[in-house]
PDB file of C-alpha atoms in Angstrom:
ATOM      1  CA  MET A 875      27.133 105.724 277.169  1.00 93.00           C
ATOM      2  CA  THR A 876      24.226 106.068 275.010  1.00 98.00           C
ATOM      3  CA  PHE A 877      24.909 106.017 271.141  1.00 98.00           C
ATOM      4  CA  ILE A 878      23.643 108.978 269.114  1.00 98.00           C
ATOM      5  CA  ILE A 879      22.601 108.882 265.738  1.00 98.00           C
ATOM      6  CA  ALA A 880      22.360 112.070 263.339  1.00 98.00           C
ATOM      7  CA  GLU A 881      19.611 110.732 261.027  1.00 98.00           C
ATOM      8  CA  ALA A 882      20.628 112.583 257.863  1.00 98.00           C
ATOM      9  CA  GLY A 883      18.203 110.422 256.149  1.00 96.00           C
ATOM     10  CA  VAL A 884      16.853 112.380 253.195  1.00 96.00           C
ATOM     11  CA  ASN A 885      17.420 115.804 254.524  1.00 96.00           C
ATOM     12  CA  HIS A 886      20.170 115.906 251.302  1.00 97.00           C
ATOM     13  CA  ASN A 887      16.985 116.007 249.404  1.00 95.00           C
ATOM     14  CA  GLY A 888      18.645 114.227 246.754  1.00 96.00           C
ATOM     15  CA  ASP A 889      21.779 116.316 246.447  1.00 96.00           C
ATOM     16  CA  PHE A 890      25.001 114.282 246.889  1.00 98.00           C
ATOM     17  CA  ASP A 891      27.338 117.884 248.260  1.00 98.00           C
ATOM     18  CA  THR A 892      24.461 118.338 251.033  1.00 97.00           C
ATOM     19  CA  ALA A 893      24.923 114.787 252.110  1.00 98.00           C
ATOM     20  CA  ILE A 894      28.455 115.443 252.425  1.00 98.00           C
ATOM     21  CA  ARG A 895      27.980 118.554 254.516  1.00 98.00           C
ATOM     22  CA  LEU A 896      25.631 116.498 256.670  1.00 98.00           C
ATOM     23  CA  VAL A 897      27.964 114.013 257.510  1.00 98.00           C
ATOM     24  CA  ASP A 898      30.970 116.915 258.024  1.00 98.00           C
ATOM     25  CA  ALA A 899      27.876 118.847 260.339  1.00 98.00           C
ATOM     26  CA  ALA A 900      27.415 115.154 262.781  1.00 98.00           C
ATOM     27  CA  LYS A 901      30.465 114.506 263.423  1.00 98.00           C
ATOM     28  CA  ALA A 902      30.843 118.337 264.604  1.00 98.00           C
ATOM     29  CA  THR A 903      28.192 117.869 266.550  1.00 98.00           C
ATOM     30  CA  GLY A 904      29.871 114.766 268.508  1.00 98.00           C
ATOM     31  CA  ALA A 905      27.432 112.509 267.295  1.00 98.00           C
ATOM     32  CA  ASP A 906      28.754 109.009 267.169  1.00 98.00           C
ATOM     33  CA  ALA A 907      26.907 107.709 263.659  1.00 98.00           C
ATOM     34  CA  VAL A 908      25.404 109.779 260.616  1.00 98.00           C
ATOM     35  CA  LYS A 909      23.096 107.745 258.470  1.00 98.00           C
ATOM     36  CA  PHE A 910      21.547 107.604 255.534  1.00 98.00           C
ATOM     37  CA  GLN A 911      17.994 105.790 253.409  1.00 98.00           C
ATOM     38  CA  PHE A 912      18.517 103.569 250.641  1.00 98.00           C
ATOM     39  CA  PHE A 913      15.455 102.963 248.366  1.00 96.00           C
ATOM     40  CA  ASN A 914      13.684 103.075 245.095  1.00 94.00           C
ATOM     41  CA  SER A 915      10.631 104.878 244.951  1.00 93.00           C
ATOM     42  CA  ARG A 916       9.132 102.772 242.221  1.00 93.00           C
ATOM     43  CA  LYS A 917      10.282  99.831 244.118  1.00 92.00           C
ATOM     44  CA  LEU A 918       8.735 100.684 247.858  1.00 92.00           C
ATOM     45  CA  TRP A 919       5.771 102.580 246.961  1.00 93.00           C
ATOM     46  CA  GLY A 920       5.411 101.832 242.574  1.00 93.00           C
ATOM     47  CA  ASP A 921       5.908 105.357 241.563  1.00 94.00           C
ATOM     48  CA  ASP A 922       8.355 108.354 241.232  1.00 94.00           C
ATOM     49  CA  ARG A 923       6.820 110.642 244.663  1.00 93.00           C
ATOM     50  CA  ILE A 924      10.268 110.614 246.036  1.00 94.00           C
ATOM     51  CA  THR A 925      12.430 109.615 243.458  1.00 95.00           C
ATOM     52  CA  HIS A 926      13.998 112.900 243.847  1.00 95.00           C
ATOM     53  CA  LEU A 927      15.215 111.936 247.437  1.00 95.00           C
ATOM     54  CA  GLU A 928      17.349 108.898 246.174  1.00 96.00           C
ATOM     55  CA  LEU A 929      20.622 108.270 246.753  1.00 97.00           C
ATOM     56  CA  SER A 930      22.554 105.931 244.374  1.00 97.00           C
ATOM     57  CA  GLY A 931      24.495 102.631 245.791  1.00 98.00           C
ATOM     58  CA  ASP A 932      27.789 104.774 244.798  1.00 98.00           C
ATOM     59  CA  GLN A 933      26.865 108.044 246.305  1.00 98.00           C
ATOM     60  CA  LEU A 934      26.513 105.775 249.238  1.00 98.00           C
ATOM     61  CA  GLU A 935      29.494 104.097 249.173  1.00 98.00           C
ATOM     62  CA  ASP A 936      31.347 107.611 248.540  1.00 98.00           C
ATOM     63  CA  LEU A 937      29.483 108.889 252.024  1.00 98.00           C
ATOM     64  CA  HIS A 938      31.202 105.698 254.229  1.00 98.00           C
ATOM     65  CA  THR A 939      34.539 106.394 252.310  1.00 98.00           C
ATOM     66  CA  HIS A 940      34.240 109.941 253.890  1.00 98.00           C
ATOM     67  CA  ALA A 941      32.131 109.423 257.256  1.00 98.00           C
ATOM     68  CA  ASN A 942      35.363 107.419 257.750  1.00 98.00           C
ATOM     69  CA  ALA A 943      37.586 109.362 256.806  1.00 98.00           C
ATOM     70  CA  THR A 944      35.883 111.765 258.865  1.00 98.00           C
ATOM     71  CA  GLY A 945      35.955 109.844 261.937  1.00 98.00           C
ATOM     72  CA  ILE A 946      32.062 109.176 262.668  1.00 98.00           C
ATOM     73  CA  GLN A 947      30.169 106.007 262.022  1.00 98.00           C
ATOM     74  CA  PHE A 948      28.419 105.613 258.685  1.00 98.00           C
ATOM     75  CA  MET A 949      24.332 103.677 258.874  1.00 98.00           C
ATOM     76  CA  CYS A 950      21.919 103.799 256.475  1.00 98.00           C
ATOM     77  CA  THR A 951      18.223 102.101 256.734  1.00 98.00           C
ATOM     78  CA  PRO A 952      17.334  99.883 253.250  1.00 98.00           C
ATOM     79  CA  PHE A 953      13.910  99.617 252.397  1.00 98.00           C
ATOM     80  CA  GLY A 954      14.281  96.539 250.438  1.00 97.00           C
ATOM     81  CA  VAL A 955      15.834  93.140 250.513  1.00 98.00           C
ATOM     82  CA  GLU A 956      18.429  93.983 247.904  1.00 98.00           C
ATOM     83  CA  GLU A 957      19.245  97.277 249.444  1.00 98.00           C
ATOM     84  CA  ALA A 958      19.894  95.227 252.978  1.00 98.00           C
ATOM     85  CA  LYS A 959      22.420  92.871 250.791  1.00 98.00           C
ATOM     86  CA  PHE A 960      24.660  96.223 249.501  1.00 98.00           C
ATOM     87  CA  LEU A 961      24.665  97.819 252.827  1.00 98.00           C
ATOM     88  CA  LYS A 962      25.307  95.017 254.429  1.00 98.00           C
ATOM     89  CA  PRO A 963      29.795  95.014 253.983  1.00 98.00           C
ATOM     90  CA  LEU A 964      29.150  98.765 254.875  1.00 98.00           C
ATOM     91  CA  VAL A 965      27.999  98.889 258.471  1.00 98.00           C
ATOM     92  CA  LYS A 966      28.690  97.808 261.672  1.00 98.00           C
ATOM     93  CA  ARG A 967      24.986  97.535 262.800  1.00 98.00           C
ATOM     94  CA  MET A 968      21.700  97.698 260.418  1.00 98.00           C
ATOM     95  CA  LYS A 969      19.182 100.130 261.770  1.00 98.00           C
ATOM     96  CA  ILE A 970      15.513  99.390 260.340  1.00 98.00           C
ATOM     97  CA  SER A 971      12.978 101.742 259.924  1.00 98.00           C
ATOM     98  CA  SER A 972       9.020 101.399 261.706  1.00 98.00           C
ATOM     99  CA  GLY A 973       7.528 100.947 258.411  1.00 97.00           C
ATOM    100  CA  CYS A 974       9.694  97.604 257.666  1.00 98.00           C
ATOM    101  CA  ILE A 975       8.936  95.660 260.704  1.00 98.00           C
ATOM    102  CA  TRP A 976       6.481  93.726 259.451  1.00 98.00           C
ATOM    103  CA  ARG A 977       9.090  93.055 256.235  1.00 98.00           C
ATOM    104  CA  TYR A 978      10.252  90.030 256.933  1.00 98.00           C
ATOM    105  CA  ASP A 979      12.268  89.168 254.078  1.00 98.00           C
ATOM    106  CA  ILE A 980      14.360  92.554 255.051  1.00 98.00           C
ATOM    107  CA  LEU A 981      14.625  90.810 258.731  1.00 98.00           C
ATOM    108  CA  ASP A 982      15.799  87.724 257.262  1.00 98.00           C
ATOM    109  CA  THR A 983      18.729  88.952 254.933  1.00 98.00           C
ATOM    110  CA  VAL A 984      20.155  91.103 258.579  1.00 98.00           C
ATOM    111  CA  SER A 985      19.387  88.554 260.849  1.00 98.00           C
ATOM    112  CA  ASP A 986      23.260  87.594 261.365  1.00 98.00           C
ATOM    113  CA  MET A 987      24.107  90.989 262.171  1.00 98.00           C
ATOM    114  CA  PRO A 988      23.393  93.614 264.960  1.00 98.00           C
ATOM    115  CA  VAL A 989      20.375  95.528 264.097  1.00 98.00           C
ATOM    116  CA  ILE A 990      18.642  98.769 265.683  1.00 98.00           C
ATOM    117  CA  LEU A 991      15.338  98.449 265.356  1.00 98.00           C
ATOM    118  CA  SER A 992      12.318 101.123 265.215  1.00 98.00           C
ATOM    119  CA  THR A 993       8.999 100.416 266.684  1.00 98.00           C
ATOM    120  CA  GLY A 994       6.821 102.784 265.570  1.00 97.00           C
ATOM    121  CA  MET A 995       3.158 102.095 264.648  1.00 98.00           C
ATOM    122  CA  SER A 996       3.711  98.442 266.103  1.00 97.00           C
ATOM    123  CA  ASN A 997       2.580  96.622 269.145  1.00 98.00           C
ATOM    124  CA  TYR A 998       3.988  93.853 271.520  1.00 98.00           C
ATOM    125  CA  GLU A 999       2.933  91.706 269.041  1.00 98.00           C
ATOM    126  CA  ASP A1000       4.112  92.917 265.647  1.00 98.00           C
ATOM    127  CA  ILE A1001       7.489  93.387 267.548  1.00 98.00           C
ATOM    128  CA  TYR A1002       7.717  90.135 269.019  1.00 98.00           C
ATOM    129  CA  LYS A1003       6.918  88.626 265.447  1.00 98.00           C
ATOM    130  CA  ALA A1004       9.732  90.857 263.881  1.00 98.00           C
ATOM    131  CA  LEU A1005      12.196  89.498 266.577  1.00 98.00           C
ATOM    132  CA  ARG A1006      11.920  85.953 265.381  1.00 98.00           C
ATOM    133  CA  HIS A1007      13.323  86.946 262.397  1.00 98.00           C
ATOM    134  CA  LEU A1008      16.442  88.711 264.192  1.00 98.00           C
ATOM    135  CA  GLY A1009      19.275  87.937 266.240  1.00 98.00           C
ATOM    136  CA  GLU A1010      21.248  90.725 268.215  1.00 98.00           C
ATOM    137  CA  VAL A1011      18.594  93.346 268.252  1.00 98.00           C
ATOM    138  CA  THR A1012      18.239  97.327 270.078  1.00 98.00           C
ATOM    139  CA  LEU A1013      14.719  98.404 270.278  1.00 98.00           C
ATOM    140  CA  LEU A1014      14.038 102.223 269.976  1.00 98.00           C
ATOM    141  CA  HIS A1015      10.986 103.594 270.818  1.00 98.00           C
ATOM    142  CA  CYS A1016       9.242 105.568 268.418  1.00 97.00           C
ATOM    143  CA  THR A1017       6.106 107.579 267.781  1.00 96.00           C
ATOM    144  CA  SER A1018       5.507 107.702 263.342  1.00 94.00           C
ATOM    145  CA  ALA A1019       3.911 111.129 263.847  1.00 91.00           C
ATOM    146  CA  TYR A1020       6.774 114.591 262.174  1.00 87.00           C
ATOM    147  CA  PRO A1021       6.906 115.878 264.061  1.00 90.00           C
ATOM    148  CA  CYS A1022       6.032 114.032 267.678  1.00 94.00           C
ATOM    149  CA  ARG A1023       3.256 116.000 269.274  1.00 95.00           C
ATOM    150  CA  LEU A1024       4.454 115.944 273.359  1.00 96.00           C
ATOM    151  CA  GLN A1025       1.159 113.758 274.411  1.00 97.00           C
ATOM    152  CA  ASP A1026       1.824 110.997 271.699  1.00 97.00           C
ATOM    153  CA  VAL A1027       5.701 110.467 272.746  1.00 97.00           C
ATOM    154  CA  ASN A1028       4.612 108.291 275.899  1.00 97.00           C
ATOM    155  CA  LEU A1029       8.474 107.828 277.302  1.00 97.00           C
ATOM    156  CA  LYS A1030       7.841 105.389 279.641  1.00 97.00           C
ATOM    157  CA  ALA A1031       6.971 102.825 276.789  1.00 97.00           C
ATOM    158  CA  MET A1032      10.717 102.590 276.245  1.00 96.00           C
ATOM    159  CA  GLN A1033      10.883 101.409 279.960  1.00 95.00           C
ATOM    160  CA  ALA A1034       8.159  98.863 279.550  1.00 97.00           C
ATOM    161  CA  MET A1035       9.555  97.447 276.090  1.00 98.00           C
ATOM    162  CA  GLU A1036      13.073  96.742 278.323  1.00 97.00           C
ATOM    163  CA  VAL A1037      11.007  95.017 280.866  1.00 98.00           C
ATOM    164  CA  GLU A1038       8.814  93.392 278.380  1.00 98.00           C
ATOM    165  CA  PHE A1039      11.536  92.055 275.410  1.00 98.00           C
ATOM    166  CA  MET A1040      14.844  91.789 278.035  1.00 98.00           C
ATOM    167  CA  ARG A1041      16.327  93.820 274.938  1.00 98.00           C
ATOM    168  CA  PRO A1042      18.657  97.133 275.116  1.00 98.00           C
ATOM    169  CA  VAL A1043      15.653  99.513 274.505  1.00 98.00           C
ATOM    170  CA  GLY A1044      16.283 103.541 273.257  1.00 98.00           C
ATOM    171  CA  TYR A1045      14.134 106.174 271.957  1.00 98.00           C
ATOM    172  CA  SER A1046      13.500 107.399 268.367  1.00 98.00           C
ATOM    173  CA  ASP A1047      12.496 111.392 268.800  1.00 97.00           C
ATOM    174  CA  HIS A1048      10.631 113.144 266.372  1.00 95.00           C
ATOM    175  CA  THR A1049       9.640 115.901 268.552  1.00 94.00           C
ATOM    176  CA  SER A1050      10.894 119.108 267.347  1.00 90.00           C
ATOM    177  CA  GLY A1051      12.989 120.119 270.206  1.00 93.00           C
ATOM    178  CA  ILE A1052      15.944 118.392 272.095  1.00 97.00           C
ATOM    179  CA  VAL A1053      14.456 117.825 275.816  1.00 97.00           C
ATOM    180  CA  VAL A1054      12.631 114.402 275.122  1.00 98.00           C
ATOM    181  CA  ALA A1055      15.977 112.752 273.871  1.00 98.00           C
ATOM    182  CA  ILE A1056      17.454 114.194 276.871  1.00 98.00           C
ATOM    183  CA  ALA A1057      14.560 112.806 278.759  1.00 98.00           C
ATOM    184  CA  ALA A1058      15.037 109.436 277.348  1.00 98.00           C
ATOM    185  CA  ALA A1059      18.409 109.508 278.343  1.00 98.00           C
ATOM    186  CA  ALA A1060      17.907 110.225 281.646  1.00 98.00           C
ATOM    187  CA  LEU A1061      15.422 107.155 281.824  1.00 97.00           C
ATOM    188  CA  GLY A1062      18.149 105.133 280.628  1.00 96.00           C
ATOM    189  CA  ALA A1063      18.377 104.673 276.663  1.00 98.00           C
ATOM    190  CA  LYS A1064      21.039 103.426 275.446  1.00 98.00           C
ATOM    191  CA  VAL A1065      20.317 104.796 271.612  1.00 98.00           C
ATOM    192  CA  ILE A1066      19.138 107.892 270.752  1.00 98.00           C
ATOM    193  CA  GLU A1067      18.438 108.808 267.249  1.00 98.00           C
ATOM    194  CA  LYS A1068      17.459 112.377 266.045  1.00 98.00           C
ATOM    195  CA  HIS A1069      16.997 113.944 262.643  1.00 97.00           C
ATOM    196  CA  LEU A1070      19.406 116.366 261.389  1.00 98.00           C
ATOM    197  CA  THR A1071      18.976 119.061 259.007  1.00 97.00           C
ATOM    198  CA  LEU A1072      21.328 121.756 257.783  1.00 96.00           C
ATOM    199  CA  ASP A1073      17.616 124.267 257.119  1.00 92.00           C
ATOM    200  CA  ARG A1074      14.286 123.206 258.842  1.00 90.00           C
ATOM    201  CA  ASN A1075      12.665 125.598 256.405  1.00 86.00           C
ATOM    202  CA  SER A1076      14.277 123.440 253.192  1.00 87.00           C
ATOM    203  CA  GLN A1077      11.597 121.062 251.268  1.00 86.00           C
ATOM    204  CA  GLY A1078      11.123 118.066 252.242  1.00 83.00           C
ATOM    205  CA  PRO A1079       9.031 115.411 254.900  1.00 87.00           C
ATOM    206  CA  ASP A1080      11.806 115.470 257.635  1.00 87.00           C
ATOM    207  CA  HIS A1081      13.119 119.034 258.202  1.00 89.00           C
ATOM    208  CA  LYS A1082      10.553 119.921 260.375  1.00 85.00           C
ATOM    209  CA  ALA A1083      10.904 117.136 262.668  1.00 86.00           C
ATOM    210  CA  SER A1084      14.605 117.653 262.936  1.00 94.00           C
ATOM    211  CA  ILE A1085      16.916 119.952 264.519  1.00 96.00           C
ATOM    212  CA  ASN A1086      19.520 122.028 263.055  1.00 97.00           C
ATOM    213  CA  PRO A1087      23.319 121.480 264.132  1.00 98.00           C
ATOM    214  CA  LEU A1088      23.752 123.895 267.137  1.00 98.00           C
ATOM    215  CA  GLU A1089      20.919 122.243 268.755  1.00 98.00           C
ATOM    216  CA  PHE A1090      22.332 118.862 268.196  1.00 98.00           C
ATOM    217  CA  LYS A1091      25.001 120.001 269.428  1.00 98.00           C
ATOM    218  CA  ALA A1092      23.422 120.969 272.665  1.00 98.00           C
ATOM    219  CA  MET A1093      21.517 117.725 273.055  1.00 98.00           C
ATOM    220  CA  VAL A1094      24.811 115.720 272.274  1.00 98.00           C
ATOM    221  CA  VAL A1095      26.578 117.885 275.574  1.00 98.00           C
ATOM    222  CA  ALA A1096      23.301 117.585 277.269  1.00 98.00           C
ATOM    223  CA  ILE A1097      22.992 113.339 276.819  1.00 98.00           C
ATOM    224  CA  ARG A1098      26.881 113.282 277.876  1.00 98.00           C
ATOM    225  CA  GLU A1099      26.043 114.815 281.227  1.00 98.00           C
ATOM    226  CA  VAL A1100      23.336 112.763 281.681  1.00 98.00           C
ATOM    227  CA  ASN A1101      25.190 109.913 281.025  1.00 97.00           C
ATOM    228  CA  GLU A1102      27.856 110.925 283.823  1.00 96.00           C
ATOM    229  CA  ALA A1103      25.483 111.938 286.130  1.00 96.00           C
ATOM    230  CA  LEU A1104      23.400 108.608 286.347  1.00 95.00           C
ATOM    231  CA  GLY A1105      26.286 106.659 287.711  1.00 94.00           C
ATOM    232  CA  ASN A1106      26.369 102.844 288.363  1.00 93.00           C
ATOM    233  CA  GLY A1107      23.404 103.076 290.829  1.00 92.00           C
ATOM    234  CA  ILE A1108      25.492 101.939 293.659  1.00 96.00           C
ATOM    235  CA  LYS A1109      24.624 104.183 296.441  1.00 96.00           C
ATOM    236  CA  ARG A1110      27.691 104.699 298.538  1.00 96.00           C
ATOM    237  CA  VAL A1111      29.913 107.850 300.155  1.00 96.00           C
ATOM    238  CA  LEU A1112      31.820 109.118 297.424  1.00 95.00           C
ATOM    239  CA  PRO A1113      35.414 110.809 298.139  1.00 95.00           C
ATOM    240  CA  SER A1114      34.165 113.938 298.262  1.00 96.00           C
ATOM    241  CA  GLU A1115      31.943 113.644 300.552  1.00 95.00           C
ATOM    242  CA  LYS A1116      34.090 111.931 303.166  1.00 96.00           C
ATOM    243  CA  ALA A1117      35.796 114.575 304.958  1.00 95.00           C
ATOM    244  CA  LEU A1118      32.177 116.454 305.623  1.00 95.00           C
ATOM    245  CA  ARG A1119      30.955 113.126 306.737  1.00 95.00           C
ATOM    246  CA  GLU A1120      33.288 112.840 309.332  1.00 94.00           C
ATOM    247  CA  VAL A1121      32.767 116.686 310.464  1.00 94.00           C
ATOM    248  CA  TRP A1122      28.913 115.723 311.563  1.00 95.00           C
ATOM    249  CA  ARG A1123      29.522 112.254 312.628  1.00 94.00           C
ATOM    250  CA  ALA A1124      31.993 114.190 315.355  1.00 94.00           C
ATOM    251  CA  ASN A1125      29.194 116.368 315.860  1.00 89.00           C
ATOM    252  CA  ALA A1126      26.170 113.648 315.910  1.00 84.00           C
TER     253      ALA A1126
END
């Protein structure tokens, strides 16, 4: 079954009440997890360019508590070592962003726990170097463009990565619709990550590459149907075929 992450990210625009609503919306869509981001703008960029999008540690702890009470797994991406250390007790698996694939200090910090690693902007050499610093890893094929053009998606790279690295592979989707994420599930993605917003017209860096709760729910339903239809890959006569099989064989 594909593990589906509703990437709330910074689509709360720094407002805690909106973040709570995103948790509730993610649960209502049928997603397995809702994910936020933990960063300090000055530490990350050296200035205040995204200070208005920050959530505090206390707020993230409250979101973790709310997610648990709501019945959806809480996840969060750290953008620094201290943030990673803070989050470790709060999450079952750590999600590392594409931009931190070269942050070996962060990777070393989370090497003792399951990690989902996005691989946008990277090549095989980058990924191999990152894997040396990690233990249990699921890789996500990703194109770091917001929104991502269809001609830049390259879904076949997901399958190639599974062969190359012999690790579970999924897909982090930045396209503006739901078709590509569903196609990735049909190709065997173990994880699908997709940005969720309450309003695509909101101001902020990720809203245009996000989908609303109704779209997200439609995507989840489609992925679950794809998962069921994929089956186990063994070609055999199914119980639903047996009666018709006997009719055709009798007239052969």
